[in-house]
mmCIF file with all atom_site columns, C-alpha atoms and ligand atoms in Angstrom:
data_model
loop_
_atom_site.group_PDB
_atom_site.id
_atom_site.type_symbol
_atom_site.label_atom_id
_atom_site.label_alt_id
_atom_site.label_comp_id
_atom_site.label_asym_id
_atom_site.label_entity_id
_atom_site.label_seq_id
_atom_site.pdbx_PDB_ins_code
_atom_site.Cartn_x
_atom_site.Cartn_y
_atom_site.Cartn_z
_atom_site.occupancy
_atom_site.B_iso_or_equiv
_atom_site.pdbx_formal_charge
_atom_site.auth_seq_id
_atom_site.auth_comp_id
_atom_site.auth_asym_id
_atom_site.auth_atom_id
_atom_site.pdbx_PDB_model_num
ATOM   1   C  CA  . MET A 1 1   ? -38.088 -79.379 123.942 1.00 78.00 ? 816  MET A CA  1
ATOM   2   C  CA  . SER A 1 2   ? -37.615 -80.302 127.568 1.00 94.00 ? 817  SER A CA  1
ATOM   3   C  CA  . LEU A 1 3   ? -35.269 -78.173 129.624 1.00 98.00 ? 818  LEU A CA  1
ATOM   4   C  CA  . LEU A 1 4   ? -31.619 -79.219 129.746 1.00 98.00 ? 819  LEU A CA  1
ATOM   5   C  CA  . ILE A 1 5   ? -29.201 -78.097 132.465 1.00 98.00 ? 820  ILE A CA  1
ATOM   6   C  CA  . ALA A 1 6   ? -25.507 -77.759 131.607 1.00 99.00 ? 821  ALA A CA  1
ATOM   7   C  CA  . PRO A 1 7   ? -23.264 -76.969 134.596 1.00 99.00 ? 822  PRO A CA  1
ATOM   8   C  CA  . SER A 1 8   ? -20.108 -75.087 133.546 1.00 98.00 ? 823  SER A CA  1
ATOM   9   C  CA  . LEU A 1 9   ? -16.949 -76.705 134.884 1.00 98.00 ? 824  LEU A CA  1
ATOM   10  C  CA  . LEU A 1 10  ? -15.250 -73.298 134.770 1.00 98.00 ? 825  LEU A CA  1
ATOM   11  C  CA  . ALA A 1 11  ? -16.622 -72.761 138.279 1.00 98.00 ? 826  ALA A CA  1
ATOM   12  C  CA  . ALA A 1 12  ? -15.556 -76.192 139.551 1.00 98.00 ? 827  ALA A CA  1
ATOM   13  C  CA  . ASP A 1 13  ? -12.779 -76.777 142.056 1.00 98.00 ? 828  ASP A CA  1
ATOM   14  C  CA  . PHE A 1 14  ? -9.920  -77.701 139.701 1.00 97.00 ? 829  PHE A CA  1
ATOM   15  C  CA  . ALA A 1 15  ? -7.927  -79.208 142.530 1.00 98.00 ? 830  ALA A CA  1
ATOM   16  C  CA  . ASN A 1 16  ? -10.735 -81.726 142.916 1.00 98.00 ? 831  ASN A CA  1
ATOM   17  C  CA  . LEU A 1 17  ? -11.888 -82.063 139.352 1.00 98.00 ? 832  LEU A CA  1
ATOM   18  C  CA  . GLU A 1 18  ? -12.683 -85.771 139.490 1.00 98.00 ? 833  GLU A CA  1
ATOM   19  C  CA  . ARG A 1 19  ? -14.906 -85.192 142.528 1.00 98.00 ? 834  ARG A CA  1
ATOM   20  C  CA  . GLU A 1 20  ? -16.707 -82.329 140.753 1.00 98.00 ? 835  GLU A CA  1
ATOM   21  C  CA  . ILE A 1 21  ? -17.226 -84.420 137.600 1.00 98.00 ? 836  ILE A CA  1
ATOM   22  C  CA  . THR A 1 22  ? -18.596 -87.307 139.663 1.00 98.00 ? 837  THR A CA  1
ATOM   23  C  CA  . LEU A 1 23  ? -20.984 -84.874 141.343 1.00 98.00 ? 838  LEU A CA  1
ATOM   24  C  CA  . ILE A 1 24  ? -22.397 -83.863 137.946 1.00 98.00 ? 839  ILE A CA  1
ATOM   25  C  CA  . ASN A 1 25  ? -22.457 -87.477 136.730 1.00 98.00 ? 840  ASN A CA  1
ATOM   26  C  CA  . LYS A 1 26  ? -24.682 -88.348 139.704 1.00 98.00 ? 841  LYS A CA  1
ATOM   27  C  CA  . SER A 1 27  ? -26.856 -85.227 139.465 1.00 98.00 ? 842  SER A CA  1
ATOM   28  C  CA  . ASP A 1 28  ? -30.008 -84.381 137.507 1.00 97.00 ? 843  ASP A CA  1
ATOM   29  C  CA  . ALA A 1 29  ? -27.954 -82.236 135.120 1.00 98.00 ? 844  ALA A CA  1
ATOM   30  C  CA  . ASP A 1 30  ? -27.904 -83.185 131.431 1.00 98.00 ? 845  ASP A CA  1
ATOM   31  C  CA  . TRP A 1 31  ? -24.620 -81.992 129.918 1.00 98.00 ? 846  TRP A CA  1
ATOM   32  C  CA  . PHE A 1 32  ? -21.149 -80.856 130.942 1.00 98.00 ? 847  PHE A CA  1
ATOM   33  C  CA  . HIS A 1 33  ? -20.511 -77.306 129.673 1.00 99.00 ? 848  HIS A CA  1
ATOM   34  C  CA  . ILE A 1 34  ? -16.801 -76.866 128.953 1.00 98.00 ? 849  ILE A CA  1
ATOM   35  C  CA  . ASP A 1 35  ? -15.495 -73.314 128.462 1.00 98.00 ? 850  ASP A CA  1
ATOM   36  C  CA  . VAL A 1 36  ? -12.326 -73.103 126.398 1.00 98.00 ? 851  VAL A CA  1
ATOM   37  C  CA  . MET A 1 37  ? -10.642 -69.662 126.433 1.00 98.00 ? 852  MET A CA  1
ATOM   38  C  CA  . ASP A 1 38  ? -7.486  -68.640 124.594 1.00 98.00 ? 853  ASP A CA  1
ATOM   39  C  CA  . GLY A 1 39  ? -6.607  -65.261 126.135 1.00 98.00 ? 854  GLY A CA  1
ATOM   40  C  CA  . VAL A 1 40  ? -7.090  -63.632 122.710 1.00 98.00 ? 855  VAL A CA  1
ATOM   41  C  CA  . PHE A 1 41  ? -10.773 -63.863 121.824 1.00 98.00 ? 856  PHE A CA  1
ATOM   42  C  CA  . VAL A 1 42  ? -11.531 -63.290 125.508 1.00 98.00 ? 857  VAL A CA  1
ATOM   43  C  CA  . PRO A 1 43  ? -9.313  -61.696 128.172 1.00 98.00 ? 858  PRO A CA  1
ATOM   44  C  CA  . ASN A 1 44  ? -8.846  -64.940 130.096 1.00 98.00 ? 859  ASN A CA  1
ATOM   45  C  CA  . ILE A 1 45  ? -7.345  -68.410 129.694 1.00 98.00 ? 860  ILE A CA  1
ATOM   46  C  CA  . SER A 1 46  ? -9.265  -71.359 131.123 1.00 98.00 ? 861  SER A CA  1
ATOM   47  C  CA  . PHE A 1 47  ? -7.857  -74.833 130.423 1.00 97.00 ? 862  PHE A CA  1
ATOM   48  C  CA  . GLY A 1 48  ? -6.371  -76.676 127.502 1.00 96.00 ? 863  GLY A CA  1
ATOM   49  C  CA  . MET A 1 49  ? -6.268  -80.071 125.877 1.00 96.00 ? 864  MET A CA  1
ATOM   50  C  CA  . PRO A 1 50  ? -4.740  -82.218 128.667 1.00 96.00 ? 865  PRO A CA  1
ATOM   51  C  CA  . VAL A 1 51  ? -7.392  -81.042 131.119 1.00 97.00 ? 866  VAL A CA  1
ATOM   52  C  CA  . ILE A 1 52  ? -10.226 -81.591 128.640 1.00 97.00 ? 867  ILE A CA  1
ATOM   53  C  CA  . LYS A 1 53  ? -8.912  -85.083 127.949 1.00 96.00 ? 868  LYS A CA  1
ATOM   54  C  CA  . ALA A 1 54  ? -8.974  -85.773 131.694 1.00 97.00 ? 869  ALA A CA  1
ATOM   55  C  CA  . ILE A 1 55  ? -12.553 -84.469 131.925 1.00 98.00 ? 870  ILE A CA  1
ATOM   56  C  CA  . GLN A 1 56  ? -13.636 -86.768 129.102 1.00 97.00 ? 871  GLN A CA  1
ATOM   57  C  CA  . LYS A 1 57  ? -12.146 -89.763 130.912 1.00 97.00 ? 872  LYS A CA  1
ATOM   58  C  CA  . HIS A 1 58  ? -14.523 -89.323 133.854 1.00 98.00 ? 873  HIS A CA  1
ATOM   59  C  CA  . ALA A 1 59  ? -17.615 -87.624 132.388 1.00 98.00 ? 874  ALA A CA  1
ATOM   60  C  CA  . THR A 1 60  ? -20.572 -89.877 131.636 1.00 98.00 ? 875  THR A CA  1
ATOM   61  C  CA  . LYS A 1 61  ? -22.803 -87.156 130.160 1.00 98.00 ? 876  LYS A CA  1
ATOM   62  C  CA  . PRO A 1 62  ? -22.525 -85.316 126.819 1.00 98.00 ? 877  PRO A CA  1
ATOM   63  C  CA  . LEU A 1 63  ? -19.777 -82.705 126.514 1.00 98.00 ? 878  LEU A CA  1
ATOM   64  C  CA  . ASP A 1 64  ? -21.075 -79.311 125.391 1.00 98.00 ? 879  ASP A CA  1
ATOM   65  C  CA  . VAL A 1 65  ? -17.888 -77.511 124.381 1.00 98.00 ? 880  VAL A CA  1
ATOM   66  C  CA  . HIS A 1 66  ? -17.937 -73.710 124.103 1.00 99.00 ? 881  HIS A CA  1
ATOM   67  C  CA  . LEU A 1 67  ? -14.924 -72.395 122.228 1.00 98.00 ? 882  LEU A CA  1
ATOM   68  C  CA  . MET A 1 68  ? -14.046 -68.794 123.078 1.00 99.00 ? 883  MET A CA  1
ATOM   69  C  CA  . ILE A 1 69  ? -11.020 -68.846 120.795 1.00 98.00 ? 884  ILE A CA  1
ATOM   70  C  CA  . VAL A 1 70  ? -9.938  -67.234 117.543 1.00 98.00 ? 885  VAL A CA  1
ATOM   71  C  CA  . ASP A 1 71  ? -9.775  -69.404 114.428 1.00 97.00 ? 886  ASP A CA  1
ATOM   72  C  CA  . PRO A 1 72  ? -11.575 -72.368 116.017 1.00 98.00 ? 887  PRO A CA  1
ATOM   73  C  CA  . ASP A 1 73  ? -11.353 -74.460 112.810 1.00 98.00 ? 888  ASP A CA  1
ATOM   74  C  CA  . ARG A 1 74  ? -7.794  -75.383 113.776 1.00 98.00 ? 889  ARG A CA  1
ATOM   75  C  CA  . TYR A 1 75  ? -9.060  -77.490 116.671 1.00 98.00 ? 890  TYR A CA  1
ATOM   76  C  CA  . VAL A 1 76  ? -12.279 -79.081 115.379 1.00 98.00 ? 891  VAL A CA  1
ATOM   77  C  CA  . SER A 1 77  ? -10.655 -82.497 114.792 1.00 98.00 ? 892  SER A CA  1
ATOM   78  C  CA  . THR A 1 78  ? -9.062  -82.439 118.238 1.00 98.00 ? 893  THR A CA  1
ATOM   79  C  CA  . PHE A 1 79  ? -12.390 -81.817 119.944 1.00 98.00 ? 894  PHE A CA  1
ATOM   80  C  CA  . ALA A 1 80  ? -13.989 -84.567 117.881 1.00 98.00 ? 895  ALA A CA  1
ATOM   81  C  CA  . SER A 1 81  ? -11.305 -86.947 119.141 1.00 97.00 ? 896  SER A CA  1
ATOM   82  C  CA  . PHE A 1 82  ? -12.145 -85.894 122.720 1.00 95.00 ? 897  PHE A CA  1
ATOM   83  C  CA  . GLY A 1 83  ? -15.707 -87.052 122.190 1.00 96.00 ? 898  GLY A CA  1
ATOM   84  C  CA  . ALA A 1 84  ? -17.384 -83.620 122.191 1.00 98.00 ? 899  ALA A CA  1
ATOM   85  C  CA  . THR A 1 85  ? -21.087 -84.007 121.465 1.00 98.00 ? 900  THR A CA  1
ATOM   86  C  CA  . ILE A 1 86  ? -21.712 -80.351 120.673 1.00 98.00 ? 901  ILE A CA  1
ATOM   87  C  CA  . LEU A 1 87  ? -19.045 -77.950 119.496 1.00 99.00 ? 902  LEU A CA  1
ATOM   88  C  CA  . THR A 1 88  ? -19.946 -74.266 119.685 1.00 99.00 ? 903  THR A CA  1
ATOM   89  C  CA  . VAL A 1 89  ? -17.924 -71.560 117.967 1.00 99.00 ? 904  VAL A CA  1
ATOM   90  C  CA  . HIS A 1 90  ? -18.397 -67.815 118.273 1.00 99.00 ? 905  HIS A CA  1
ATOM   91  C  CA  . TYR A 1 91  ? -20.008 -65.928 115.401 1.00 98.00 ? 906  TYR A CA  1
ATOM   92  C  CA  . GLU A 1 92  ? -17.490 -63.136 116.028 1.00 98.00 ? 907  GLU A CA  1
ATOM   93  C  CA  . ALA A 1 93  ? -14.518 -65.526 115.681 1.00 98.00 ? 908  ALA A CA  1
ATOM   94  C  CA  . CYS A 1 94  ? -15.457 -67.100 112.335 1.00 98.00 ? 909  CYS A CA  1
ATOM   95  C  CA  . THR A 1 95  ? -14.837 -65.356 109.011 1.00 97.00 ? 910  THR A CA  1
ATOM   96  C  CA  . HIS A 1 96  ? -16.289 -68.331 107.117 1.00 98.00 ? 911  HIS A CA  1
ATOM   97  C  CA  . LEU A 1 97  ? -18.979 -69.485 109.503 1.00 98.00 ? 912  LEU A CA  1
ATOM   98  C  CA  . ASN A 1 98  ? -20.705 -71.733 106.972 1.00 98.00 ? 913  ASN A CA  1
ATOM   99  C  CA  . ARG A 1 99  ? -17.433 -73.605 106.445 1.00 98.00 ? 914  ARG A CA  1
ATOM   100 C  CA  . SER A 1 100 ? -16.855 -73.921 110.208 1.00 98.00 ? 915  SER A CA  1
ATOM   101 C  CA  . ILE A 1 101 ? -20.346 -75.376 110.735 1.00 98.00 ? 916  ILE A CA  1
ATOM   102 C  CA  . ASP A 1 102 ? -19.822 -77.910 107.922 1.00 98.00 ? 917  ASP A CA  1
ATOM   103 C  CA  . ASN A 1 103 ? -16.444 -78.809 109.361 1.00 98.00 ? 918  ASN A CA  1
ATOM   104 C  CA  . ILE A 1 104 ? -17.933 -79.537 112.813 1.00 98.00 ? 919  ILE A CA  1
ATOM   105 C  CA  . LYS A 1 105 ? -20.738 -81.664 111.385 1.00 98.00 ? 920  LYS A CA  1
ATOM   106 C  CA  . SER A 1 106 ? -18.425 -83.583 109.070 1.00 98.00 ? 921  SER A CA  1
ATOM   107 C  CA  . LYS A 1 107 ? -16.538 -84.735 112.169 1.00 98.00 ? 922  LYS A CA  1
ATOM   108 C  CA  . GLY A 1 108 ? -19.745 -86.173 113.645 1.00 98.00 ? 923  GLY A CA  1
ATOM   109 C  CA  . MET A 1 109 ? -20.495 -83.444 116.197 1.00 98.00 ? 924  MET A CA  1
ATOM   110 C  CA  . LYS A 1 110 ? -23.509 -81.199 116.600 1.00 98.00 ? 925  LYS A CA  1
ATOM   111 C  CA  . ALA A 1 111 ? -22.814 -77.609 115.593 1.00 99.00 ? 926  ALA A CA  1
ATOM   112 C  CA  . GLY A 1 112 ? -23.480 -74.582 117.769 1.00 99.00 ? 927  GLY A CA  1
ATOM   113 C  CA  . VAL A 1 113 ? -22.903 -70.858 117.309 1.00 99.00 ? 928  VAL A CA  1
ATOM   114 C  CA  . ALA A 1 114 ? -22.555 -68.431 120.215 1.00 99.00 ? 929  ALA A CA  1
ATOM   115 C  CA  . LEU A 1 115 ? -23.436 -64.734 120.018 1.00 99.00 ? 930  LEU A CA  1
ATOM   116 C  CA  . ASN A 1 116 ? -21.828 -62.084 122.198 1.00 99.00 ? 931  ASN A CA  1
ATOM   117 C  CA  . PRO A 1 117 ? -24.290 -59.777 123.975 1.00 98.00 ? 932  PRO A CA  1
ATOM   118 C  CA  . HIS A 1 118 ? -23.877 -57.062 121.303 1.00 98.00 ? 933  HIS A CA  1
ATOM   119 C  CA  . THR A 1 119 ? -24.363 -59.373 118.302 1.00 98.00 ? 934  THR A CA  1
ATOM   120 C  CA  . PRO A 1 120 ? -27.921 -59.345 116.957 1.00 98.00 ? 935  PRO A CA  1
ATOM   121 C  CA  . VAL A 1 121 ? -29.810 -62.569 116.377 1.00 98.00 ? 936  VAL A CA  1
ATOM   122 C  CA  . HIS A 1 122 ? -30.838 -61.653 112.806 1.00 98.00 ? 937  HIS A CA  1
ATOM   123 C  CA  . LEU A 1 123 ? -27.242 -62.228 111.646 1.00 98.00 ? 938  LEU A CA  1
ATOM   124 C  CA  . LEU A 1 124 ? -28.024 -65.946 111.918 1.00 98.00 ? 939  LEU A CA  1
ATOM   125 C  CA  . GLU A 1 125 ? -30.884 -65.909 109.421 1.00 98.00 ? 940  GLU A CA  1
ATOM   126 C  CA  . ASP A 1 126 ? -28.794 -67.479 106.641 1.00 98.00 ? 941  ASP A CA  1
ATOM   127 C  CA  . CYS A 1 127 ? -27.369 -70.303 108.758 1.00 98.00 ? 942  CYS A CA  1
ATOM   128 C  CA  . ILE A 1 128 ? -30.004 -71.068 111.383 1.00 98.00 ? 943  ILE A CA  1
ATOM   129 C  CA  . LYS A 1 129 ? -31.246 -74.118 109.440 1.00 98.00 ? 944  LYS A CA  1
ATOM   130 C  CA  . ASP A 1 130 ? -27.766 -75.648 109.683 1.00 98.00 ? 945  ASP A CA  1
ATOM   131 C  CA  . LEU A 1 131 ? -27.436 -75.211 113.443 1.00 99.00 ? 946  LEU A CA  1
ATOM   132 C  CA  . ASP A 1 132 ? -28.180 -77.627 116.263 1.00 98.00 ? 947  ASP A CA  1
ATOM   133 C  CA  . LEU A 1 133 ? -27.726 -74.981 118.955 1.00 99.00 ? 948  LEU A CA  1
ATOM   134 C  CA  . VAL A 1 134 ? -27.481 -71.230 119.365 1.00 99.00 ? 949  VAL A CA  1
ATOM   135 C  CA  . CYS A 1 135 ? -25.799 -70.027 122.553 1.00 99.00 ? 950  CYS A CA  1
ATOM   136 C  CA  . LEU A 1 136 ? -26.843 -66.529 123.590 1.00 99.00 ? 951  LEU A CA  1
ATOM   137 C  CA  . MET A 1 137 ? -24.211 -65.017 125.845 1.00 99.00 ? 952  MET A CA  1
ATOM   138 C  CA  . SER A 1 138 ? -25.966 -63.295 128.723 1.00 99.00 ? 953  SER A CA  1
ATOM   139 C  CA  . VAL A 1 139 ? -22.659 -61.874 130.004 1.00 99.00 ? 954  VAL A CA  1
ATOM   140 C  CA  . ASN A 1 140 ? -19.561 -60.737 128.115 1.00 98.00 ? 955  ASN A CA  1
ATOM   141 C  CA  . PRO A 1 141 ? -17.634 -63.986 127.706 1.00 98.00 ? 956  PRO A CA  1
ATOM   142 C  CA  . GLY A 1 142 ? -14.411 -64.593 129.576 1.00 98.00 ? 957  GLY A CA  1
ATOM   143 C  CA  . PHE A 1 143 ? -15.330 -64.986 133.218 1.00 98.00 ? 958  PHE A CA  1
ATOM   144 C  CA  . GLY A 1 144 ? -17.745 -66.807 135.475 1.00 98.00 ? 959  GLY A CA  1
ATOM   145 C  CA  . GLY A 1 145 ? -19.763 -65.103 138.186 1.00 98.00 ? 960  GLY A CA  1
ATOM   146 C  CA  . GLN A 1 146 ? -20.797 -61.996 136.224 1.00 98.00 ? 961  GLN A CA  1
ATOM   147 C  CA  . LYS A 1 147 ? -24.106 -60.159 136.296 1.00 98.00 ? 962  LYS A CA  1
ATOM   148 C  CA  . PHE A 1 148 ? -26.837 -61.329 133.906 1.00 98.00 ? 963  PHE A CA  1
ATOM   149 C  CA  . ILE A 1 149 ? -27.620 -58.882 131.049 1.00 99.00 ? 964  ILE A CA  1
ATOM   150 C  CA  . GLU A 1 150 ? -31.382 -58.225 130.983 1.00 98.00 ? 965  GLU A CA  1
ATOM   151 C  CA  . ASN A 1 151 ? -31.544 -57.625 127.203 1.00 98.00 ? 966  ASN A CA  1
ATOM   152 C  CA  . THR A 1 152 ? -31.128 -61.395 126.815 1.00 99.00 ? 967  THR A CA  1
ATOM   153 C  CA  . TYR A 1 153 ? -34.880 -61.934 127.228 1.00 98.00 ? 968  TYR A CA  1
ATOM   154 C  CA  . GLU A 1 154 ? -35.612 -59.946 124.049 1.00 98.00 ? 969  GLU A CA  1
ATOM   155 C  CA  . LYS A 1 155 ? -32.880 -61.817 122.201 1.00 98.00 ? 970  LYS A CA  1
ATOM   156 C  CA  . ILE A 1 156 ? -34.356 -65.191 123.125 1.00 99.00 ? 971  ILE A CA  1
ATOM   157 C  CA  . LYS A 1 157 ? -37.741 -64.080 121.774 1.00 98.00 ? 972  LYS A CA  1
ATOM   158 C  CA  . ALA A 1 158 ? -36.125 -62.840 118.536 1.00 98.00 ? 973  ALA A CA  1
ATOM   159 C  CA  . LEU A 1 159 ? -34.240 -66.103 118.138 1.00 99.00 ? 974  LEU A CA  1
ATOM   160 C  CA  . LYS A 1 160 ? -37.359 -68.152 118.796 1.00 98.00 ? 975  LYS A CA  1
ATOM   161 C  CA  . ALA A 1 161 ? -39.210 -66.112 116.144 1.00 98.00 ? 976  ALA A CA  1
ATOM   162 C  CA  . LEU A 1 162 ? -36.370 -66.660 113.650 1.00 98.00 ? 977  LEU A CA  1
ATOM   163 C  CA  . ILE A 1 163 ? -36.364 -70.433 114.281 1.00 98.00 ? 978  ILE A CA  1
ATOM   164 C  CA  . THR A 1 164 ? -40.146 -70.558 113.785 1.00 98.00 ? 979  THR A CA  1
ATOM   165 C  CA  . ALA A 1 165 ? -40.053 -68.363 110.659 1.00 98.00 ? 980  ALA A CA  1
ATOM   166 C  CA  . LYS A 1 166 ? -37.407 -70.609 109.089 1.00 98.00 ? 981  LYS A CA  1
ATOM   167 C  CA  . ASN A 1 167 ? -39.412 -73.706 110.019 1.00 98.00 ? 982  ASN A CA  1
ATOM   168 C  CA  . THR A 1 168 ? -36.486 -75.363 111.734 1.00 98.00 ? 983  THR A CA  1
ATOM   169 C  CA  . THR A 1 169 ? -35.495 -76.618 115.198 1.00 98.00 ? 984  THR A CA  1
ATOM   170 C  CA  . CYS A 1 170 ? -32.480 -75.737 117.266 1.00 98.00 ? 985  CYS A CA  1
ATOM   171 C  CA  . HIS A 1 171 ? -31.556 -75.571 120.943 1.00 98.00 ? 986  HIS A CA  1
ATOM   172 C  CA  . ILE A 1 172 ? -31.572 -72.112 122.539 1.00 99.00 ? 987  ILE A CA  1
ATOM   173 C  CA  . GLU A 1 173 ? -28.858 -72.065 125.186 1.00 99.00 ? 988  GLU A CA  1
ATOM   174 C  CA  . ILE A 1 174 ? -28.296 -69.250 127.672 1.00 99.00 ? 989  ILE A CA  1
ATOM   175 C  CA  . ASP A 1 175 ? -24.843 -68.775 129.139 1.00 99.00 ? 990  ASP A CA  1
ATOM   176 C  CA  . GLY A 1 176 ? -23.844 -66.396 131.925 1.00 99.00 ? 991  GLY A CA  1
ATOM   177 C  CA  . GLY A 1 177 ? -25.355 -65.244 135.188 1.00 98.00 ? 992  GLY A CA  1
ATOM   178 C  CA  . VAL A 1 178 ? -28.075 -67.908 135.183 1.00 99.00 ? 993  VAL A CA  1
ATOM   179 C  CA  . THR A 1 179 ? -29.654 -68.564 138.591 1.00 98.00 ? 994  THR A CA  1
ATOM   180 C  CA  . ASP A 1 180 ? -32.987 -69.711 140.023 1.00 98.00 ? 995  ASP A CA  1
ATOM   181 C  CA  . VAL A 1 181 ? -34.070 -66.036 139.923 1.00 98.00 ? 996  VAL A CA  1
ATOM   182 C  CA  . ASN A 1 182 ? -34.017 -65.729 136.108 1.00 98.00 ? 997  ASN A CA  1
ATOM   183 C  CA  . ALA A 1 183 ? -34.359 -69.392 135.021 1.00 98.00 ? 998  ALA A CA  1
ATOM   184 C  CA  . SER A 1 184 ? -38.149 -69.530 134.736 1.00 98.00 ? 999  SER A CA  1
ATOM   185 C  CA  . GLU A 1 185 ? -38.352 -66.303 132.710 1.00 98.00 ? 1000 GLU A CA  1
ATOM   186 C  CA  . LEU A 1 186 ? -35.589 -67.525 130.391 1.00 98.00 ? 1001 LEU A CA  1
ATOM   187 C  CA  . VAL A 1 187 ? -37.543 -70.714 129.782 1.00 98.00 ? 1002 VAL A CA  1
ATOM   188 C  CA  . ALA A 1 188 ? -40.801 -68.777 129.326 1.00 98.00 ? 1003 ALA A CA  1
ATOM   189 C  CA  . CYS A 1 189 ? -39.091 -66.715 126.592 1.00 98.00 ? 1004 CYS A CA  1
ATOM   190 C  CA  . GLY A 1 190 ? -38.006 -69.893 124.773 1.00 98.00 ? 1005 GLY A CA  1
ATOM   191 C  CA  . ALA A 1 191 ? -34.685 -71.076 126.211 1.00 98.00 ? 1006 ALA A CA  1
ATOM   192 C  CA  . ASP A 1 192 ? -34.273 -74.844 126.531 1.00 98.00 ? 1007 ASP A CA  1
ATOM   193 C  CA  . VAL A 1 193 ? -30.645 -75.184 127.690 1.00 99.00 ? 1008 VAL A CA  1
ATOM   194 C  CA  . LEU A 1 194 ? -29.412 -73.328 130.777 1.00 99.00 ? 1009 LEU A CA  1
ATOM   195 C  CA  . VAL A 1 195 ? -25.687 -73.130 131.484 1.00 99.00 ? 1010 VAL A CA  1
ATOM   196 C  CA  . ALA A 1 196 ? -24.810 -72.391 135.099 1.00 98.00 ? 1011 ALA A CA  1
ATOM   197 C  CA  . GLY A 1 197 ? -21.352 -72.188 136.609 1.00 98.00 ? 1012 GLY A CA  1
ATOM   198 C  CA  . SER A 1 198 ? -21.067 -70.369 139.907 1.00 98.00 ? 1013 SER A CA  1
ATOM   199 C  CA  . TYR A 1 199 ? -24.742 -70.868 140.764 1.00 98.00 ? 1014 TYR A CA  1
ATOM   200 C  CA  . VAL A 1 200 ? -24.174 -74.649 140.774 1.00 98.00 ? 1015 VAL A CA  1
ATOM   201 C  CA  . PHE A 1 201 ? -20.610 -75.077 142.002 1.00 98.00 ? 1016 PHE A CA  1
ATOM   202 C  CA  . SER A 1 202 ? -20.568 -72.318 144.640 1.00 98.00 ? 1017 SER A CA  1
ATOM   203 C  CA  . ALA A 1 203 ? -23.775 -73.553 146.210 1.00 98.00 ? 1018 ALA A CA  1
ATOM   204 C  CA  . PRO A 1 204 ? -23.724 -75.475 149.493 1.00 97.00 ? 1019 PRO A CA  1
ATOM   205 C  CA  . ASP A 1 205 ? -25.878 -78.099 147.745 1.00 98.00 ? 1020 ASP A CA  1
ATOM   206 C  CA  . PRO A 1 206 ? -25.246 -78.196 143.968 1.00 98.00 ? 1021 PRO A CA  1
ATOM   207 C  CA  . HIS A 1 207 ? -27.919 -80.880 143.528 1.00 98.00 ? 1022 HIS A CA  1
ATOM   208 C  CA  . GLU A 1 208 ? -30.534 -78.554 144.955 1.00 98.00 ? 1023 GLU A CA  1
ATOM   209 C  CA  . SER A 1 209 ? -29.338 -75.702 142.693 1.00 98.00 ? 1024 SER A CA  1
ATOM   210 C  CA  . ILE A 1 210 ? -29.719 -77.913 139.641 1.00 98.00 ? 1025 ILE A CA  1
ATOM   211 C  CA  . ARG A 1 211 ? -33.233 -78.876 140.728 1.00 98.00 ? 1026 ARG A CA  1
ATOM   212 C  CA  . LYS A 1 212 ? -34.153 -75.229 141.376 1.00 98.00 ? 1027 LYS A CA  1
ATOM   213 C  CA  . LEU A 1 213 ? -33.132 -74.253 137.834 1.00 98.00 ? 1028 LEU A CA  1
ATOM   214 C  CA  . ARG A 1 214 ? -35.914 -76.548 136.607 1.00 96.00 ? 1029 ARG A CA  1
ATOM   215 C  CA  . GLY A 1 215 ? -38.398 -74.491 138.626 1.00 88.00 ? 1030 GLY A CA  1
HETATM 216 C  C1  . DX5 B 2 .   ? -18.438 -67.223 130.374 1.00 76.21 ? 813  DX5 B C1  1
HETATM 217 C  C2  . DX5 B 2 .   ? -18.630 -68.710 130.157 1.00 76.21 ? 813  DX5 B C2  1
HETATM 218 C  C3  . DX5 B 2 .   ? -19.710 -69.267 130.985 1.00 76.21 ? 813  DX5 B C3  1
HETATM 219 C  C4  . DX5 B 2 .   ? -19.457 -69.188 132.466 1.00 76.21 ? 813  DX5 B C4  1
HETATM 220 C  C5  . DX5 B 2 .   ? -20.777 -69.071 133.161 1.00 76.21 ? 813  DX5 B C5  1
HETATM 221 O  O1  . DX5 B 2 .   ? -17.530 -66.746 129.458 1.00 76.21 ? 813  DX5 B O1  1
HETATM 222 O  O2  . DX5 B 2 .   ? -18.951 -68.972 128.813 1.00 76.21 ? 813  DX5 B O2  1
HETATM 223 O  O3  . DX5 B 2 .   ? -20.050 -70.590 130.608 1.00 76.21 ? 813  DX5 B O3  1
HETATM 224 O  O4  . DX5 B 2 .   ? -18.765 -70.306 132.956 1.00 76.21 ? 813  DX5 B O4  1
HETATM 225 O  O5  . DX5 B 2 .   ? -20.528 -68.824 134.495 1.00 76.21 ? 813  DX5 B O5  1
HETATM 226 P  P1  . DX5 B 2 .   ? -21.640 -68.233 135.476 1.00 76.21 ? 813  DX5 B P1  1
HETATM 227 O  O6  . DX5 B 2 .   ? -22.796 -69.187 135.440 1.00 76.21 ? 813  DX5 B O6  1
HETATM 228 O  O7  . DX5 B 2 .   ? -20.930 -68.211 136.791 1.00 76.21 ? 813  DX5 B O7  1
HETATM 229 O  O8  . DX5 B 2 .   ? -22.005 -66.891 134.956 1.00 76.21 ? 813  DX5 B O8  1
HETATM 230 ZN ZN1 . ZN  B 3 .   ? -19.805 -71.037 128.232 1.00 76.21 ? 814  ZN  B ZN1 1
#
């Protein structure tokens, strides 16, 4: 699979959100990564439905929505109505993960599951065939601008091996602390979607940052 870049709007300038969205629309990036936090599953609150609706109005690229919320099933229909292309729930937030995945797909979206840094990849062996994307958190979720956790490389390799063993296909997305320094090794290990927040939006030239992530 060719490499996809998904800038995280969490690091955008919210006072100039339309400008930031237009920047990504015009860039070489592939998806918008949208981080939804509820202050319960993670110790932070990002933005809610009115803001996401406003993002959808201006975004011309697929919306990759990452739910860091408890009981995400409550909002699957809402995110479908916002035109989310991919809806990712956390393994740690779903008691009935199989049901959550079915629910997402039944609403016409692609289904993703995110794993916290401490959650081993092998826990996905009974649902990997049903997934369109696995998001490996390479920081503890909740905040942008954190330090990349090096153990992620081993997890990507384990996930790649699981996908191959189960004879299936699925995006491997890496989220947290991604920069031009680790991008090529992440891709070499098997990642094909790189999320980047601060590395893109805090850069003097976000377009150049996006290009550099492609190596
Ligand atoms: C963290 C979020 C990430 C975050 C990445 O909880 O899921 O998507 O925005 O930000 P950076 O790239 O700055 O680590
Ligand atoms: Zn995210």
